[in-house]
CSV table of C-alpha atoms and ligand atoms in Angstrom, one decimal:
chain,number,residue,atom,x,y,z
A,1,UNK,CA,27.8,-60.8,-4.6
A,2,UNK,CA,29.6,-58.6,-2.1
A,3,UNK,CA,30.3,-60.5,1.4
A,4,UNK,CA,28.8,-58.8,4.5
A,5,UNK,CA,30.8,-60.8,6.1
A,6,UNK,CA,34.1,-62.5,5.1
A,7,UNK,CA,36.3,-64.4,6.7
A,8,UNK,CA,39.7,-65.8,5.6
A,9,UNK,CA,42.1,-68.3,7.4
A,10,UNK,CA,40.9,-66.9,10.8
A,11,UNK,CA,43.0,-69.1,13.5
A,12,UNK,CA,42.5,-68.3,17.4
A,13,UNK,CA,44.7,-70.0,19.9
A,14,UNK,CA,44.2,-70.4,23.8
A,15,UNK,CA,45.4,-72.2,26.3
A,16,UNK,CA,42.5,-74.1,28.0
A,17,UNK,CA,43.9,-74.5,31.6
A,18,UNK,CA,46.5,-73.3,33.9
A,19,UNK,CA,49.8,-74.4,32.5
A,20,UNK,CA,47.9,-76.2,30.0
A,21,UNK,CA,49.5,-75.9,26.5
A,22,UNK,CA,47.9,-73.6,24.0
A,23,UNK,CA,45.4,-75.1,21.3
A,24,UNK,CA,43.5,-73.8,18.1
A,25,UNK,CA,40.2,-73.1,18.9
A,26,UNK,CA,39.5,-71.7,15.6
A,27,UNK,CA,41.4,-73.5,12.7
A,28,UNK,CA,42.1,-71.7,9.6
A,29,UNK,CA,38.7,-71.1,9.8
A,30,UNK,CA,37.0,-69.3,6.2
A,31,UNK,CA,33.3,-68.4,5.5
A,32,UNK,CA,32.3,-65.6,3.2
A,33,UNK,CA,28.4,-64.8,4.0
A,34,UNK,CA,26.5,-62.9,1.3
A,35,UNK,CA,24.8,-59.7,2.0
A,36,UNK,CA,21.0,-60.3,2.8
A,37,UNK,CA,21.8,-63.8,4.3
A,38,UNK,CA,19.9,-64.9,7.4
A,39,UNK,CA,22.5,-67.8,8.7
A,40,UNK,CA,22.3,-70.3,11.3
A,41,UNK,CA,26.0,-70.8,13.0
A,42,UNK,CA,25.6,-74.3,14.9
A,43,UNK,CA,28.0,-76.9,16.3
A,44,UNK,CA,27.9,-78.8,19.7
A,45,UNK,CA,29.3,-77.1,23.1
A,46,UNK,CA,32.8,-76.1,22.3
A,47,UNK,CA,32.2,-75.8,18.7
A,48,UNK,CA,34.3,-72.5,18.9
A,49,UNK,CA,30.6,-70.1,18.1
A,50,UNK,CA,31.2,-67.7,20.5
A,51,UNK,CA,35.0,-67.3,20.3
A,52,UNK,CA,34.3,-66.7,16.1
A,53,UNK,CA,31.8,-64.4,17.3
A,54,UNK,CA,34.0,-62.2,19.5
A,55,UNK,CA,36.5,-62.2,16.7
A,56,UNK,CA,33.9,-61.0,14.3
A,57,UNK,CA,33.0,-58.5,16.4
A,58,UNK,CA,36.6,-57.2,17.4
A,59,UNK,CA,36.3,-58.3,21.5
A,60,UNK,CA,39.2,-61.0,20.8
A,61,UNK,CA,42.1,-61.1,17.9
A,62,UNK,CA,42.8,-63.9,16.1
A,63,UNK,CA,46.4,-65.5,16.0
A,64,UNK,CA,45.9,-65.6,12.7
A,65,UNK,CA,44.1,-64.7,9.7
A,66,UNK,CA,41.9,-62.0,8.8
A,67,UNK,CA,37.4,-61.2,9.6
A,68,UNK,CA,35.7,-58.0,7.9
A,69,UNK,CA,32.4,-57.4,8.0
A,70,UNK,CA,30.3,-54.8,6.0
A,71,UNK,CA,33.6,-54.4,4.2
A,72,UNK,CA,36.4,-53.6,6.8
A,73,UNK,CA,38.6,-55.6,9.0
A,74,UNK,CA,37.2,-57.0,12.6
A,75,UNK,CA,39.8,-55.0,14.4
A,76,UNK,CA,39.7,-51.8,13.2
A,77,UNK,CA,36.1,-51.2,12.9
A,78,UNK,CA,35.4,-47.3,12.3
A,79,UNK,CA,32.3,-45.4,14.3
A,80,UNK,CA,30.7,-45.6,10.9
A,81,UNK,CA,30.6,-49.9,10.5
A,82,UNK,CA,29.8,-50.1,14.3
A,83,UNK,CA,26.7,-47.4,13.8
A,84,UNK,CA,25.7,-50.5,11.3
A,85,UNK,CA,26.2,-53.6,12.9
A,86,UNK,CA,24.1,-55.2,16.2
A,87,UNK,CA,25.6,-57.5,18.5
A,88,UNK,CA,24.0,-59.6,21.0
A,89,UNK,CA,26.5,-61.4,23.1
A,90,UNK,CA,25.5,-64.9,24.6
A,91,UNK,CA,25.3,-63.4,28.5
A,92,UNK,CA,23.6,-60.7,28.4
A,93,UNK,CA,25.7,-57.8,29.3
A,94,UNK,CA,23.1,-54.9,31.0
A,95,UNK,CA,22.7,-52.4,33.6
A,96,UNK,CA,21.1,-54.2,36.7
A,97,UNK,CA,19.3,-51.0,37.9
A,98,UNK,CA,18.1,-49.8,34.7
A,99,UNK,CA,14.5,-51.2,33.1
A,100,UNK,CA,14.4,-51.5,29.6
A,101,UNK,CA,13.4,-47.9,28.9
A,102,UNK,CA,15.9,-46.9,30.6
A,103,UNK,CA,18.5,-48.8,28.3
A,104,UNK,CA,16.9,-47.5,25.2
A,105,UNK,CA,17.4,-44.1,26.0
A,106,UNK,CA,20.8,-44.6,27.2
A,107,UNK,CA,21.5,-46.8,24.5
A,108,UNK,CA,19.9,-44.3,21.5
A,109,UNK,CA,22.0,-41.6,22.0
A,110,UNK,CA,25.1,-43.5,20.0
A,111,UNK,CA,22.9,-44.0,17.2
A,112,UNK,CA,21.1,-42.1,14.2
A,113,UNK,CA,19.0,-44.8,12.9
A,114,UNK,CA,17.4,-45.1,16.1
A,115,UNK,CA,13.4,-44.9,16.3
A,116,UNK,CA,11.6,-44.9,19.7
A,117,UNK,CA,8.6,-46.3,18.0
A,118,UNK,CA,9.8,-49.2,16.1
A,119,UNK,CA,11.9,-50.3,19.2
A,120,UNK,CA,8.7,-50.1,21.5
A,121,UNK,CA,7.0,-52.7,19.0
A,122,UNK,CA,10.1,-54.8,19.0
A,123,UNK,CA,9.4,-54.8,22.8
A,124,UNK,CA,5.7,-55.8,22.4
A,125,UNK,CA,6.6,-58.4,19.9
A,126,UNK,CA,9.3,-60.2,22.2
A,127,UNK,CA,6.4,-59.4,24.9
A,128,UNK,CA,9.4,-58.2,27.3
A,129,UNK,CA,8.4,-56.3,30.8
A,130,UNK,CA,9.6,-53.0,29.9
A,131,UNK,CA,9.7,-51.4,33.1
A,132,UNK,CA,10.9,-53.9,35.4
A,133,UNK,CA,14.7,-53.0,36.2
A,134,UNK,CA,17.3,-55.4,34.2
A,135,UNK,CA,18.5,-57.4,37.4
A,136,UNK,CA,14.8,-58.4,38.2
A,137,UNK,CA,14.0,-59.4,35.2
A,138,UNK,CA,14.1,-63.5,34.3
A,139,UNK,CA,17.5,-65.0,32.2
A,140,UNK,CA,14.8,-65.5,29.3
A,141,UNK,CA,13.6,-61.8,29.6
A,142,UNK,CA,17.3,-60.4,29.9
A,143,UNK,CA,18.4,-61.8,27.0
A,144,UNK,CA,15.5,-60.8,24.5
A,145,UNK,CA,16.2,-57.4,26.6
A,146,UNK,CA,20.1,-57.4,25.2
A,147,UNK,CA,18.8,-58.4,21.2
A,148,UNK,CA,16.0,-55.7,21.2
A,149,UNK,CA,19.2,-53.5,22.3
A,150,UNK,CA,21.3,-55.2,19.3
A,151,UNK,CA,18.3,-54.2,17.0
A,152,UNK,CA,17.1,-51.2,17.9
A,153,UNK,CA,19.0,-48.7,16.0
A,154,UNK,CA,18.1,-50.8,12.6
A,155,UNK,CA,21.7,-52.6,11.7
A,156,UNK,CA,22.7,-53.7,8.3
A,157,UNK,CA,24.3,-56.4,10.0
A,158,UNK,CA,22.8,-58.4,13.2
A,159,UNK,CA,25.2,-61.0,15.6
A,160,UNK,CA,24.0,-62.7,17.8
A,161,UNK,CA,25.5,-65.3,20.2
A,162,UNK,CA,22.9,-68.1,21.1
A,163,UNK,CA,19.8,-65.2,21.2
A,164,UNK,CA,17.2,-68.3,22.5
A,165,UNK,CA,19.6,-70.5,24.9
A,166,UNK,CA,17.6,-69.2,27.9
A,167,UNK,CA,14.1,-69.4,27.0
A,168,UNK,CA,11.8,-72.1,27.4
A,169,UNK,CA,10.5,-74.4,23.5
A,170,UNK,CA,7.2,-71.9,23.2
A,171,UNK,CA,9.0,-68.6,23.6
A,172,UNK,CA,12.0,-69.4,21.2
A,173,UNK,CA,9.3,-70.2,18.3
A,174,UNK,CA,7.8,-66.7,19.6
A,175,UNK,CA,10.7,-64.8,20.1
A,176,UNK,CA,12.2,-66.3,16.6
A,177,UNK,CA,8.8,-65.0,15.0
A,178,UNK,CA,9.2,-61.9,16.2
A,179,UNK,CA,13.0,-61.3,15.1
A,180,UNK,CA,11.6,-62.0,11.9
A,181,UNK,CA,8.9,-60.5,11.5
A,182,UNK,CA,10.9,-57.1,11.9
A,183,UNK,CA,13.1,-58.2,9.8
A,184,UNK,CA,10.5,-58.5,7.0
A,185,UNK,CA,9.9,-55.3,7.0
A,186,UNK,CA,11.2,-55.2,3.5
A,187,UNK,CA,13.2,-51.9,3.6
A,188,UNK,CA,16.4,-53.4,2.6
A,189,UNK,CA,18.1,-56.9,3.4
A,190,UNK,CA,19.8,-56.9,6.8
A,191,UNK,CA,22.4,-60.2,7.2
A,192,UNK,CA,21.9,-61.9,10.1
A,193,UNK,CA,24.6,-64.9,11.7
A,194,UNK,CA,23.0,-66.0,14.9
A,195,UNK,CA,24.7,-69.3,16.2
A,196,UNK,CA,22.7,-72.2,18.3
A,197,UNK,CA,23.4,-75.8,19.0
A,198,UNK,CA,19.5,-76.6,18.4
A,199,UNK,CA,18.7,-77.1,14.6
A,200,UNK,CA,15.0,-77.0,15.4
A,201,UNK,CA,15.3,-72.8,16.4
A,202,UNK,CA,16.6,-72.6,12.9
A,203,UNK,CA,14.0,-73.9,10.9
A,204,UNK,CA,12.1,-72.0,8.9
A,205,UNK,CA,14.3,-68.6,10.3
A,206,UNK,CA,17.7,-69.1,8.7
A,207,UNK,CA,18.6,-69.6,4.7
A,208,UNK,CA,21.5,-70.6,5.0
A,209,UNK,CA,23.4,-72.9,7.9
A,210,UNK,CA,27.4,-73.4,8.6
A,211,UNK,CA,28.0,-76.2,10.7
A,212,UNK,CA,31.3,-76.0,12.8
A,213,UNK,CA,33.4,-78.2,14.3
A,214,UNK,CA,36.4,-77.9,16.7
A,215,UNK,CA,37.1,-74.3,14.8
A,216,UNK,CA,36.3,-75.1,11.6
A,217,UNK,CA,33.6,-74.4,9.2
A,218,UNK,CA,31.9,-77.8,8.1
A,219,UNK,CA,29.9,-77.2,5.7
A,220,UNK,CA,27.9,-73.9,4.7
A,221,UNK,CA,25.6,-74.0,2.2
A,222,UNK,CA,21.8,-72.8,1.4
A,223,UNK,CA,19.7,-74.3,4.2
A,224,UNK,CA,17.2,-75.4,0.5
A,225,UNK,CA,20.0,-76.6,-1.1
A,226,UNK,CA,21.5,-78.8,1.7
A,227,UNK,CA,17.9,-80.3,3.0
A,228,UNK,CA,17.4,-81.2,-1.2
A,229,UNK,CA,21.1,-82.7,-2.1
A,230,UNK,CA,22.4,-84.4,0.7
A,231,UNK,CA,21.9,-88.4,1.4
A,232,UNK,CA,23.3,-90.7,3.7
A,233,UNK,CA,25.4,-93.3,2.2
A,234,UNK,CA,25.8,-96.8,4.4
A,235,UNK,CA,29.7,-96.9,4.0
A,236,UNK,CA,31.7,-99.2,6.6
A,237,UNK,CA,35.1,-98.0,5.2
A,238,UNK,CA,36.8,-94.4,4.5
A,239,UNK,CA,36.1,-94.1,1.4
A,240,UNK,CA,39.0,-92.6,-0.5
A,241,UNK,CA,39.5,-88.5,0.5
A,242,UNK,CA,38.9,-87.3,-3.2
A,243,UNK,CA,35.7,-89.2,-3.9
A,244,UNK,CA,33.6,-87.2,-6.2
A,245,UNK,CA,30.6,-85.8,-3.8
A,246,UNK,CA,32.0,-86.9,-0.6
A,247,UNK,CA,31.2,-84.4,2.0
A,248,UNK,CA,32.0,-86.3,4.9
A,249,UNK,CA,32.8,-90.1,6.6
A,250,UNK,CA,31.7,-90.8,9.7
A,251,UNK,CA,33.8,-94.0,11.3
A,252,UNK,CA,31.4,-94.6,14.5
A,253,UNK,CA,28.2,-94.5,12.0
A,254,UNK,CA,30.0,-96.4,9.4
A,255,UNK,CA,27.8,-93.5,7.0
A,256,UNK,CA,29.0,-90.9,4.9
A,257,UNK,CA,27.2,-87.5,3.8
A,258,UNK,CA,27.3,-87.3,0.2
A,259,UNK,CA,25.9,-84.5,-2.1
A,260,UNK,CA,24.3,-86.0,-4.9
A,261,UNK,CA,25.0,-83.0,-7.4
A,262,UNK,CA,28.4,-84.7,-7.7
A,263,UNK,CA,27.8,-88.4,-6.8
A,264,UNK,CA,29.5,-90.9,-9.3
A,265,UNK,CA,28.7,-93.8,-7.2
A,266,UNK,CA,25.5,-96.1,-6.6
A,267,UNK,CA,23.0,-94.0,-6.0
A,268,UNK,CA,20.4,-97.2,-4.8
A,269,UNK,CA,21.7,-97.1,-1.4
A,270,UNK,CA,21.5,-93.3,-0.8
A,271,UNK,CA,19.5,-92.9,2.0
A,272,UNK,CA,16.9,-89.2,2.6
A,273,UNK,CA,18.8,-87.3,5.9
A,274,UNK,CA,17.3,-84.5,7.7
A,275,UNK,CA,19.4,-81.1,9.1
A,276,UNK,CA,19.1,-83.2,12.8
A,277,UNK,CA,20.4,-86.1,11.0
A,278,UNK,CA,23.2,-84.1,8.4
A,279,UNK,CA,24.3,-82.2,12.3
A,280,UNK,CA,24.4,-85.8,13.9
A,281,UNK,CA,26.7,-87.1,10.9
A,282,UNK,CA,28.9,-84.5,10.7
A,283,UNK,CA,29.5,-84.5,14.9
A,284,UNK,CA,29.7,-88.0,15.0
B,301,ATP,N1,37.9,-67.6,28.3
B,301,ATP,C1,38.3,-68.8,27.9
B,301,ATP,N2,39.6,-69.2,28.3
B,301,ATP,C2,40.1,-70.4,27.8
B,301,ATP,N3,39.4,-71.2,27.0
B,301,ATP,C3,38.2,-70.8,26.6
B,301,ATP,C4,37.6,-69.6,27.0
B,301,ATP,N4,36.3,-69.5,26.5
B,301,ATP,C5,36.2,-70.6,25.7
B,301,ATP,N5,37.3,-71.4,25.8
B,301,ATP,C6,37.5,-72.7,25.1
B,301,ATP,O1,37.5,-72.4,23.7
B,301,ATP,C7,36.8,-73.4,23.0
B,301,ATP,C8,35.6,-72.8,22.2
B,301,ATP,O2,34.7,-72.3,23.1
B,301,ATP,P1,33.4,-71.5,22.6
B,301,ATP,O3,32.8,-70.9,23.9
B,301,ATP,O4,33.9,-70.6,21.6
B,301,ATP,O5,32.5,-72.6,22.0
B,301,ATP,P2,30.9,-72.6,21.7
B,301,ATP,O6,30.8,-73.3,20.4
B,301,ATP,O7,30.4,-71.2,21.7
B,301,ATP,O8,30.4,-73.4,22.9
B,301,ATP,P3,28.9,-73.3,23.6
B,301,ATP,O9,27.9,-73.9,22.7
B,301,ATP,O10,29.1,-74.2,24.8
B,301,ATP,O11,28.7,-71.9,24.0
B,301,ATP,C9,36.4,-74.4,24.0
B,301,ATP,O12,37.3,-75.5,24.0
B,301,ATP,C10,36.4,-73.7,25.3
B,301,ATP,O13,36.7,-74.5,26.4
């Protein structure tokens, strides 16, 4: 299946302080995400989400390594790829005195896939005050403010940088309903990478989830497939690296995470793990 996005040995180095030496905030990072994929990106504070993000999106380059999404490469996207994708960056980036009509009519004119009418029912299903200017508006109602922006003009391919981090338990399960809802419109499979550090905003929203860690993907997989195959195994050792099934050893739980498609070992003390508990595991 063609990638919609696909990313191969992607490295980013910064130096984290004045005079401080420079570090790999993305390591040889790879993920290839199938067209039509709605996919969780999650990892603690730090993780690197937002730095893969801007590198996706062609707002920082990589040291190393290569992005492309919808086909062609991060940093060169062409008017055409751009017309197609939707970004929504984790700080809202608007225009203080403008109110939300206001941004979509400045905002439509770049686009040809834009429609008034669907983006005014986007704005009734994220319930967002659409004519109060952007700087009045609350954290919460500025950011579902930048997504309906990311989404109005109907991308094939939607980013978005921690969409939910400013609004309160209800509104995220509203505001995730709603993203979804459009996107079950069932005109044609968009892919969707949205990244979070709560599991619980992805249930039920995502199929598939990548878990990242200090720059590097995890584990991706089928959100299904992980939830059904995974199992904690009580393990006070490392076990050795090339175990068949082995996914991951944790030293301070004394646990590993194996998947049971390839387990070889005894399957008696395998242990039922939730996403919480597989994120908890792997961050350990
Ligand atoms: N502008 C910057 N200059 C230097 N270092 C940075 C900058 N932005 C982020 N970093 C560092 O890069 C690393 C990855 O940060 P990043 O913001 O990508 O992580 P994140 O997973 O998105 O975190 P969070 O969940 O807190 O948003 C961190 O060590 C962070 O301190």
């Amino acid at each position: 299946m063609t990638a919609a996005i696909d990313i191969q040995h992607l490295s980013l180095r910064r130096s984290l302080g004045w005079r401080k030496p420079e570090v790999n905030v993305l390591n040889d990072l790879c993920l290839r995400v199938p067209e039509g994929a709605v996919v969780g990106l999650v990892g603690r504070n730090g993780a690197g989400k937002t730095s893969l993000i801007r590198c996706l999106v062609g707002l920082e380059l990589p040291s190393a390594g290569t992005s492309r999404l919808l086909g062609e490469d991060s940093r060169t996207l062409s008017a055409d790829t751009l017309e197609r994708l939707g970004y929504g960056p984790q700080s809202p980036e608007l225009l203080g005195w403008l109110d939300g009509h206001a941004h979509l009519r400045k905002f439509a004119t770049g686009y040809r896939r834009y429609d008034v009418e669907r983006a005014h029912r986007i704005a009734r299903q994220l319930d967002l005050p659409m004519h109060t200017a952007a700087a009045k508006l609350s954290l919460g109602d500025q950011q579902k403010l930048s997504v309906l922006l990311a989404l109005a003009h109907d991308p094939n391919l939607l980013i978005l940088d921690e969409p939910v981090a400013s609004l309160d338990p209800l509104a995220r399960r509203e505001f995730m309903r709603a993203l979804f809802a459009e996107h079950d419109d069932g005109e044609r499979a968009r892919t969707v990478l949205l990244s979070s550090h709560l599991l619980s905003d992805l249930s039920r929203v995502v199929s598939h989830v990548a878990f990242l860690h200090e720059g590097r993907v995890q584990l991706f997989g089928a959100w299904d497939e992980l939830s059904e195959h995974l199992r904690a195994w009580p393990c006070p050792t490392q076990p050795e690296p090339g175990l068949a099934g082995l996914v991951h050893w944790s030293a301070a739980l004394r646990q590993a995470v194996v998947d049971v498609r390839q387990w070889a070992g005894p399957t008696s003390e395998l242990q039922a793990m939730d996403m919480d508990g597989l994120f908890e595991a792997l961050n350990a």
